[in-house]
Amino acid sequence: MIEYDEQDRRMTLKIVYYGPAMSGKTTNLLRLHDLISREGRGELMVLDTKDDRTIYFDLLPFFLVAPDGLKIKVKVFTVPGQVCHDATRKAVLARADGVAFIADSRTSEAANNAESFENLEKNIAFVGIDIDKLPLVVQFNKRDLQDIVSDEEIGRAWSTAGIPVFKASALDGRGVLETFRSLLEKVYASLDCRYKLAEDHRLTQEMFIGAIIKVNDEAA
Amino acid sequence: MKPPDDSSKDHLDFVVDSEIRLRDIVFRTDLTPFFEACLSAGACGAAVMDEHGSMLKAKGSIQDTDKTAAERQKRALYYEGEQVGTLCLDFPCGTDQAAGIADLAAACMQILIPSTAKRLLATALHTSVVNLSYAEVLDANVKLQESEKKYRELAEELEQKVLERTSQLKTAHARMLQQEKMASIGQLAAGVAHEINNPLGYITSNLNTFDGYMQRIREMFGRCRDFELMDEDALNLYRSLKIDFILDDAPDLIRQSRDGAERVRKIVANLKGFSHIDDAVQDYVDINEEIDRTISVLEHEGRDKAVFIKHYGQLPKYLCNPGLLCQVFLNIIQNALQATELPVQIMISTSENSGVISVNIEDDGPGIPEAVISRIFEPFFTTREVGKGTGLGLSIAYDIIKNHGGEITVRSVAGEGSCFMIRLPAQEQVHV
């Protein structure tokens, strides 16, 4: 549910990193912040935490201007993963334009992943979003650890779902940009459908993604 | 916070991602000490403009238009990667360090902006979470109240059901006791009847034989008397022994004895029939006969004070448990007899209309007081003193008729009498 102010020529998009507690949502944002050049992005805003656990949300904003002058702000949020913060998750998820589900690859976390995904489906319905139309990607994080679900298992479980699945290790940055890029592609496609970004605003997908993901030379 | 849009109950109204503008931050923060510090550092005026160049807040001598007399330092202010405004500081011409002071002031603003935004966002989220949680709590409360109400109603209903079932059980138990009593009375009666039947058989038989003997004796005596064969003594003896009278009276005595024996036979037969000890199962009976049987059993109780008037119609044979039906008639008539010490006239009429059998039992007794008429079919309701009545008679009658698919109603006028009306539903007729 995009926020679009035609008079002001501003558009605000909301992307949400969802997933079970400790699956690495905040780490994904920290890595994005490190990997993406300062030009065009804002600072990572980490709201007050308790023992390094997110209790409100983290926010990494991006800003770009289309060739015709349309200002677009992309806000990437994380939700708190702990079960008890469900009301916060609902509030953050409301009006999301895209969701990245960050799963924990460890076999011991399979049940938590499933529970969190169910919670996502439930809350998407609660905030009035059609899950079939919502751009969604899945990331299996923590591939650097031992005792994780195998690639074959992930393929078996997700190949038929029609959802892009990425394997990542957010701690060392592997797979973080790929996940984000894939989600941005889907978000762009859904936006282009509704607001004719390419036709009316001369903003192509490459430009859109290129403006947001400017890889930091130092980090790369 | 956005105002709620077409909010439905299962839709979230609270969102936390509304844009925060520099205007919100500047108006929510007291910039006075900051501006004062800028002035004391050497600036003669300080201002914050928004992205369109409109002044949001200012202090000291600063003009909207660029002042040539002074040195103006401008610094862009960013929020979320977007330039959201400008910090303007005017310095007297030739101020040392003007650029450095402006950099320092801009750096302060760049710290102030996100930290204020953070506070605003946290407040917005907190408000929305509290509102959402409160809405959920209210919702849960409503559901709890509904379910509590449902359970309370269930509990009340349950109590009512228990009371009903208890009363049904009590009634059934009482009826069973009564029927057991009736059955044992019936068994006793049947036993006695059987015992009486034997001697009654030879009494009747002997009376018949004796009648024959007497006829022969009378014939012989008649012959003797005709021929006047007796002497004076014998004639005197004949007269003093009143042989003529004896010969005349003997047939009457025998006839009366035989009538008596016959009555005993009938009573015994009725007693047996009434107890229906021989046919406890269902049978096709003539209801008129059953009423007669009941009356004959009752006659000893109210023979001298009850007059029975019968208006019997032609009735089809009725399939029922005759013993139970007799009990209905017995209980109603007994009630009429016991209601008063005065003589009673009991009128019993029966009729049939397209298979439905009606039996009306009407008395001219004291009637039933209006206050109790609605309760007379209740089990254990009695107007008699404790120990005299069980309060079961009419309730059992009611149950029996109901079990036959019929109905029993009562009409009564105090001081004029009561009328019990029994209607039994039509049955498929079988010729027996």
PDB file of N, CA and C in Angstrom, chain B residues 167-179 182 324-325 327-335 368 372-384 389-404 406-410 420 422:
ATOM      1  N   SER B 167     -37.549 -34.514  38.908  1.00  0.00           N
ATOM      2  CA  SER B 167     -38.987 -34.620  39.142  1.00  0.00           C
ATOM      3  C   SER B 167     -39.568 -35.763  38.319  1.00  0.00           C
ATOM      4  N   GLN B 168     -39.053 -35.943  37.090  1.00  0.00           N
ATOM      5  CA  GLN B 168     -39.530 -37.065  36.271  1.00  0.00           C
ATOM      6  C   GLN B 168     -39.192 -38.395  36.940  1.00  0.00           C
ATOM      7  N   LEU B 169     -37.950 -38.455  37.468  1.00  0.00           N
ATOM      8  CA  LEU B 169     -37.519 -39.683  38.135  1.00  0.00           C
ATOM      9  C   LEU B 169     -38.389 -39.979  39.344  1.00  0.00           C
ATOM     10  N   LYS B 170     -38.667 -38.912  40.102  1.00  0.00           N
ATOM     11  CA  LYS B 170     -39.470 -39.056  41.316  1.00  0.00           C
ATOM     12  C   LYS B 170     -40.857 -39.596  40.957  1.00  0.00           C
ATOM     13  N   THR B 171     -41.419 -39.008  39.897  1.00  0.00           N
ATOM     14  CA  THR B 171     -42.739 -39.428  39.452  1.00  0.00           C
ATOM     15  C   THR B 171     -42.708 -40.883  38.994  1.00  0.00           C
ATOM     16  N   ALA B 172     -41.692 -41.191  38.175  1.00  0.00           N
ATOM     17  CA  ALA B 172     -41.610 -42.545  37.651  1.00  0.00           C
ATOM     18  C   ALA B 172     -41.451 -43.543  38.785  1.00  0.00           C
ATOM     19  N   HIS B 173     -40.646 -43.141  39.769  1.00  0.00           N
ATOM     20  CA  HIS B 173     -40.417 -44.032  40.905  1.00  0.00           C
ATOM     21  C   HIS B 173     -41.709 -44.244  41.677  1.00  0.00           C
ATOM     22  N   ALA B 174     -42.410 -43.148  41.912  1.00  0.00           N
ATOM     23  CA  ALA B 174     -43.664 -43.239  42.663  1.00  0.00           C
ATOM     24  C   ALA B 174     -44.660 -44.106  41.916  1.00  0.00           C
ATOM     25  N   ARG B 175     -44.691 -43.916  40.575  1.00  0.00           N
ATOM     26  CA  ARG B 175     -45.639 -44.689  39.786  1.00  0.00           C
ATOM     27  C   ARG B 175     -45.278 -46.171  39.822  1.00  0.00           C
ATOM     28  N   MET B 176     -43.976 -46.401  39.807  1.00  0.00           N
ATOM     29  CA  MET B 176     -43.543 -47.797  39.847  1.00  0.00           C
ATOM     30  C   MET B 176     -43.958 -48.446  41.170  1.00  0.00           C
ATOM     31  N   LEU B 177     -43.760 -47.668  42.252  1.00  0.00           N
ATOM     32  CA  LEU B 177     -44.165 -48.189  43.564  1.00  0.00           C
ATOM     33  C   LEU B 177     -45.645 -48.498  43.578  1.00  0.00           C
ATOM     34  N   GLN B 178     -46.426 -47.535  43.053  1.00  0.00           N
ATOM     35  CA  GLN B 178     -47.876 -47.685  43.035  1.00  0.00           C
ATOM     36  C   GLN B 178     -48.266 -48.908  42.202  1.00  0.00           C
ATOM     37  N   GLN B 179     -47.588 -49.060  41.063  1.00  0.00           N
ATOM     38  CA  GLN B 179     -47.930 -50.190  40.211  1.00  0.00           C
ATOM     39  C   GLN B 179     -47.534 -51.511  40.864  1.00  0.00           C
ATOM     40  N   MET B 182     -50.193 -52.151  43.244  1.00  0.00           N
ATOM     41  CA  MET B 182     -51.361 -52.662  42.545  1.00  0.00           C
ATOM     42  C   MET B 182     -51.144 -54.112  42.122  1.00  0.00           C
ATOM     43  N   LEU B 324     -54.298 -51.110  33.511  1.00  0.00           N
ATOM     44  CA  LEU B 324     -53.947 -49.701  33.686  1.00  0.00           C
ATOM     45  C   LEU B 324     -55.171 -48.808  33.490  1.00  0.00           C
ATOM     46  N   LEU B 325     -55.955 -49.143  32.462  1.00  0.00           N
ATOM     47  CA  LEU B 325     -57.135 -48.329  32.178  1.00  0.00           C
ATOM     48  C   LEU B 325     -58.115 -48.386  33.357  1.00  0.00           C
ATOM     49  N   GLN B 327     -57.364 -48.793  36.341  1.00  0.00           N
ATOM     50  CA  GLN B 327     -56.798 -47.994  37.418  1.00  0.00           C
ATOM     51  C   GLN B 327     -57.174 -46.522  37.252  1.00  0.00           C
ATOM     52  N   VAL B 328     -57.212 -46.048  35.985  1.00  0.00           N
ATOM     53  CA  VAL B 328     -57.615 -44.670  35.726  1.00  0.00           C
ATOM     54  C   VAL B 328     -59.036 -44.450  36.233  1.00  0.00           C
ATOM     55  N   PHE B 329     -59.949 -45.326  35.803  1.00  0.00           N
ATOM     56  CA  PHE B 329     -61.354 -45.165  36.213  1.00  0.00           C
ATOM     57  C   PHE B 329     -61.475 -45.261  37.725  1.00  0.00           C
ATOM     58  N   LEU B 330     -60.770 -46.237  38.301  1.00  0.00           N
ATOM     59  CA  LEU B 330     -60.822 -46.446  39.751  1.00  0.00           C
ATOM     60  C   LEU B 330     -60.375 -45.192  40.494  1.00  0.00           C
ATOM     61  N   ASN B 331     -59.252 -44.631  40.051  1.00  0.00           N
ATOM     62  CA  ASN B 331     -58.707 -43.479  40.768  1.00  0.00           C
ATOM     63  C   ASN B 331     -59.656 -42.293  40.705  1.00  0.00           C
ATOM     64  N   ILE B 332     -60.269 -42.070  39.532  1.00  0.00           N
ATOM     65  CA  ILE B 332     -61.171 -40.922  39.391  1.00  0.00           C
ATOM     66  C   ILE B 332     -62.434 -41.120  40.230  1.00  0.00           C
ATOM     67  N   ILE B 333     -63.034 -42.340  40.136  1.00  0.00           N
ATOM     68  CA  ILE B 333     -64.291 -42.582  40.858  1.00  0.00           C
ATOM     69  C   ILE B 333     -64.037 -42.580  42.368  1.00  0.00           C
ATOM     70  N   GLN B 334     -62.903 -43.195  42.760  1.00  0.00           N
ATOM     71  CA  GLN B 334     -62.573 -43.231  44.187  1.00  0.00           C
ATOM     72  C   GLN B 334     -62.430 -41.807  44.753  1.00  0.00           C
ATOM     73  N   ASN B 335     -61.806 -40.957  43.978  1.00  0.00           N
ATOM     74  CA  ASN B 335     -61.671 -39.562  44.382  1.00  0.00           C
ATOM     75  C   ASN B 335     -63.031 -38.939  44.624  1.00  0.00           C
ATOM     76  N   ILE B 368     -63.970 -28.977  42.807  1.00  0.00           N
ATOM     77  CA  ILE B 368     -62.558 -28.729  43.118  1.00  0.00           C
ATOM     78  C   ILE B 368     -62.345 -27.223  43.215  1.00  0.00           C
ATOM     79  N   VAL B 372     -56.764 -24.857  43.337  1.00  0.00           N
ATOM     80  CA  VAL B 372     -55.942 -26.060  43.224  1.00  0.00           C
ATOM     81  C   VAL B 372     -56.187 -26.816  41.924  1.00  0.00           C
ATOM     82  N   ILE B 373     -57.170 -26.358  41.133  1.00  0.00           N
ATOM     83  CA  ILE B 373     -57.557 -27.172  39.981  1.00  0.00           C
ATOM     84  C   ILE B 373     -56.415 -27.352  38.991  1.00  0.00           C
ATOM     85  N   SER B 374     -55.503 -26.353  38.933  1.00  0.00           N
ATOM     86  CA  SER B 374     -54.406 -26.483  37.978  1.00  0.00           C
ATOM     87  C   SER B 374     -53.335 -27.441  38.491  1.00  0.00           C
ATOM     88  N   ARG B 375     -53.459 -27.851  39.763  1.00  0.00           N
ATOM     89  CA  ARG B 375     -52.377 -28.663  40.335  1.00  0.00           C
ATOM     90  C   ARG B 375     -52.786 -30.114  40.575  1.00  0.00           C
ATOM     91  N   ILE B 376     -54.039 -30.440  40.276  1.00  0.00           N
ATOM     92  CA  ILE B 376     -54.495 -31.769  40.718  1.00  0.00           C
ATOM     93  C   ILE B 376     -53.784 -32.919  40.019  1.00  0.00           C
ATOM     94  N   PHE B 377     -53.228 -32.657  38.825  1.00  0.00           N
ATOM     95  CA  PHE B 377     -52.533 -33.752  38.137  1.00  0.00           C
ATOM     96  C   PHE B 377     -51.056 -33.807  38.510  1.00  0.00           C
ATOM     97  N   GLU B 378     -50.617 -32.871  39.363  1.00  0.00           N
ATOM     98  CA  GLU B 378     -49.214 -32.897  39.797  1.00  0.00           C
ATOM     99  C   GLU B 378     -48.990 -34.066  40.737  1.00  0.00           C
ATOM    100  N   PRO B 379     -47.847 -34.727  40.573  1.00  0.00           N
ATOM    101  CA  PRO B 379     -47.564 -35.805  41.517  1.00  0.00           C
ATOM    102  C   PRO B 379     -47.411 -35.243  42.933  1.00  0.00           C
ATOM    103  N   PHE B 380     -47.858 -35.998  43.888  1.00  0.00           N
ATOM    104  CA  PHE B 380     -47.739 -35.692  45.326  1.00  0.00           C
ATOM    105  C   PHE B 380     -48.574 -34.489  45.748  1.00  0.00           C
ATOM    106  N   PHE B 381     -49.463 -34.048  44.862  1.00  0.00           N
ATOM    107  CA  PHE B 381     -50.336 -32.972  45.297  1.00  0.00           C
ATOM    108  C   PHE B 381     -51.595 -33.608  45.881  1.00  0.00           C
ATOM    109  N   THR B 382     -51.888 -33.286  47.131  1.00  0.00           N
ATOM    110  CA  THR B 382     -53.100 -33.833  47.730  1.00  0.00           C
ATOM    111  C   THR B 382     -53.731 -32.796  48.640  1.00  0.00           C
ATOM    112  N   THR B 383     -55.047 -32.850  48.718  1.00  0.00           N
ATOM    113  CA  THR B 383     -55.731 -31.935  49.631  1.00  0.00           C
ATOM    114  C   THR B 383     -56.075 -32.656  50.923  1.00  0.00           C
ATOM    115  N   ARG B 384     -55.853 -33.986  50.896  1.00  0.00           N
ATOM    116  CA  ARG B 384     -56.181 -34.735  52.115  1.00  0.00           C
ATOM    117  C   ARG B 384     -55.063 -34.632  53.131  1.00  0.00           C
ATOM    118  N   GLY B 389     -53.860 -39.484  51.823  1.00  0.00           N
ATOM    119  CA  GLY B 389     -53.767 -39.579  50.364  1.00  0.00           C
ATOM    120  C   GLY B 389     -52.307 -39.542  49.939  1.00  0.00           C
ATOM    121  N   THR B 390     -52.016 -40.253  48.859  1.00  0.00           N
ATOM    122  CA  THR B 390     -50.630 -40.256  48.380  1.00  0.00           C
ATOM    123  C   THR B 390     -50.387 -39.067  47.465  1.00  0.00           C
ATOM    124  N   GLY B 391     -51.455 -38.480  46.937  1.00  0.00           N
ATOM    125  CA  GLY B 391     -51.278 -37.418  45.961  1.00  0.00           C
ATOM    126  C   GLY B 391     -50.875 -37.970  44.615  1.00  0.00           C
ATOM    127  N   LEU B 392     -51.077 -39.280  44.442  1.00  0.00           N
ATOM    128  CA  LEU B 392     -50.612 -39.894  43.200  1.00  0.00           C
ATOM    129  C   LEU B 392     -51.742 -40.313  42.271  1.00  0.00           C
ATOM    130  N   GLY B 393     -52.953 -40.472  42.841  1.00  0.00           N
ATOM    131  CA  GLY B 393     -54.060 -41.057  42.075  1.00  0.00           C
ATOM    132  C   GLY B 393     -54.251 -40.408  40.719  1.00  0.00           C
ATOM    133  N   LEU B 394     -54.506 -39.088  40.724  1.00  0.00           N
ATOM    134  CA  LEU B 394     -54.804 -38.408  39.469  1.00  0.00           C
ATOM    135  C   LEU B 394     -53.557 -38.266  38.610  1.00  0.00           C
ATOM    136  N   SER B 395     -52.404 -38.155  39.254  1.00  0.00           N
ATOM    137  CA  SER B 395     -51.174 -38.030  38.481  1.00  0.00           C
ATOM    138  C   SER B 395     -50.915 -39.312  37.705  1.00  0.00           C
ATOM    139  N   ILE B 396     -51.203 -40.451  38.356  1.00  0.00           N
ATOM    140  CA  ILE B 396     -51.026 -41.736  37.666  1.00  0.00           C
ATOM    141  C   ILE B 396     -52.037 -41.853  36.532  1.00  0.00           C
ATOM    142  N   ALA B 397     -53.280 -41.458  36.811  1.00  0.00           N
ATOM    143  CA  ALA B 397     -54.306 -41.492  35.761  1.00  0.00           C
ATOM    144  C   ALA B 397     -53.860 -40.667  34.572  1.00  0.00           C
ATOM    145  N   TYR B 398     -53.325 -39.476  34.873  1.00  0.00           N
ATOM    146  CA  TYR B 398     -52.862 -38.566  33.825  1.00  0.00           C
ATOM    147  C   TYR B 398     -51.768 -39.223  32.988  1.00  0.00           C
ATOM    148  N   ASP B 399     -50.791 -39.834  33.691  1.00  0.00           N
ATOM    149  CA  ASP B 399     -49.666 -40.464  32.989  1.00  0.00           C
ATOM    150  C   ASP B 399     -50.137 -41.617  32.111  1.00  0.00           C
ATOM    151  N   ILE B 400     -51.070 -42.420  32.654  1.00  0.00           N
ATOM    152  CA  ILE B 400     -51.530 -43.589  31.892  1.00  0.00           C
ATOM    153  C   ILE B 400     -52.226 -43.139  30.612  1.00  0.00           C
ATOM    154  N   ILE B 401     -53.100 -42.145  30.742  1.00  0.00           N
ATOM    155  CA  ILE B 401     -53.826 -41.660  29.548  1.00  0.00           C
ATOM    156  C   ILE B 401     -52.839 -41.058  28.554  1.00  0.00           C
ATOM    157  N   LYS B 402     -51.860 -40.319  29.095  1.00  0.00           N
ATOM    158  CA  LYS B 402     -50.865 -39.712  28.208  1.00  0.00           C
ATOM    159  C   LYS B 402     -50.079 -40.794  27.479  1.00  0.00           C
ATOM    160  N   ASN B 403     -49.730 -41.856  28.196  1.00  0.00           N
ATOM    161  CA  ASN B 403     -48.991 -42.954  27.561  1.00  0.00           C
ATOM    162  C   ASN B 403     -49.817 -43.650  26.492  1.00  0.00           C
ATOM    163  N   HIS B 404     -51.125 -43.545  26.588  1.00  0.00           N
ATOM    164  CA  HIS B 404     -51.982 -44.125  25.547  1.00  0.00           C
ATOM    165  C   HIS B 404     -52.212 -43.123  24.418  1.00  0.00           C
ATOM    166  N   GLY B 406     -53.600 -40.268  24.757  1.00  0.00           N
ATOM    167  CA  GLY B 406     -54.846 -39.533  24.946  1.00  0.00           C
ATOM    168  C   GLY B 406     -54.664 -38.330  25.845  1.00  0.00           C
ATOM    169  N   GLU B 407     -55.789 -37.745  26.242  1.00  0.00           N
ATOM    170  CA  GLU B 407     -55.674 -36.609  27.142  1.00  0.00           C
ATOM    171  C   GLU B 407     -56.784 -36.683  28.171  1.00  0.00           C
ATOM    172  N   ILE B 408     -56.509 -36.066  29.297  1.00  0.00           N
ATOM    173  CA  ILE B 408     -57.504 -36.055  30.364  1.00  0.00           C
ATOM    174  C   ILE B 408     -57.615 -34.624  30.862  1.00  0.00           C
ATOM    175  N   THR B 409     -58.858 -34.130  30.905  1.00  0.00           N
ATOM    176  CA  THR B 409     -59.056 -32.754  31.357  1.00  0.00           C
ATOM    177  C   THR B 409     -60.137 -32.754  32.424  1.00  0.00           C
ATOM    178  N   VAL B 410     -60.233 -31.654  33.116  1.00  0.00           N
ATOM    179  CA  VAL B 410     -61.225 -31.593  34.186  1.00  0.00           C
ATOM    180  C   VAL B 410     -61.956 -30.254  34.128  1.00  0.00           C
ATOM    181  N   PHE B 420     -64.584 -35.217  34.850  1.00  0.00           N
ATOM    182  CA  PHE B 420     -63.308 -35.604  34.235  1.00  0.00           C
ATOM    183  C   PHE B 420     -63.582 -36.135  32.841  1.00  0.00           C
ATOM    184  N   ILE B 422     -62.053 -37.870  29.512  1.00  0.00           N
ATOM    185  CA  ILE B 422     -60.921 -38.635  28.961  1.00  0.00           C
ATOM    186  C   ILE B 422     -61.174 -38.824  27.474  1.00  0.00           C
TER     187      ILE B 422
END
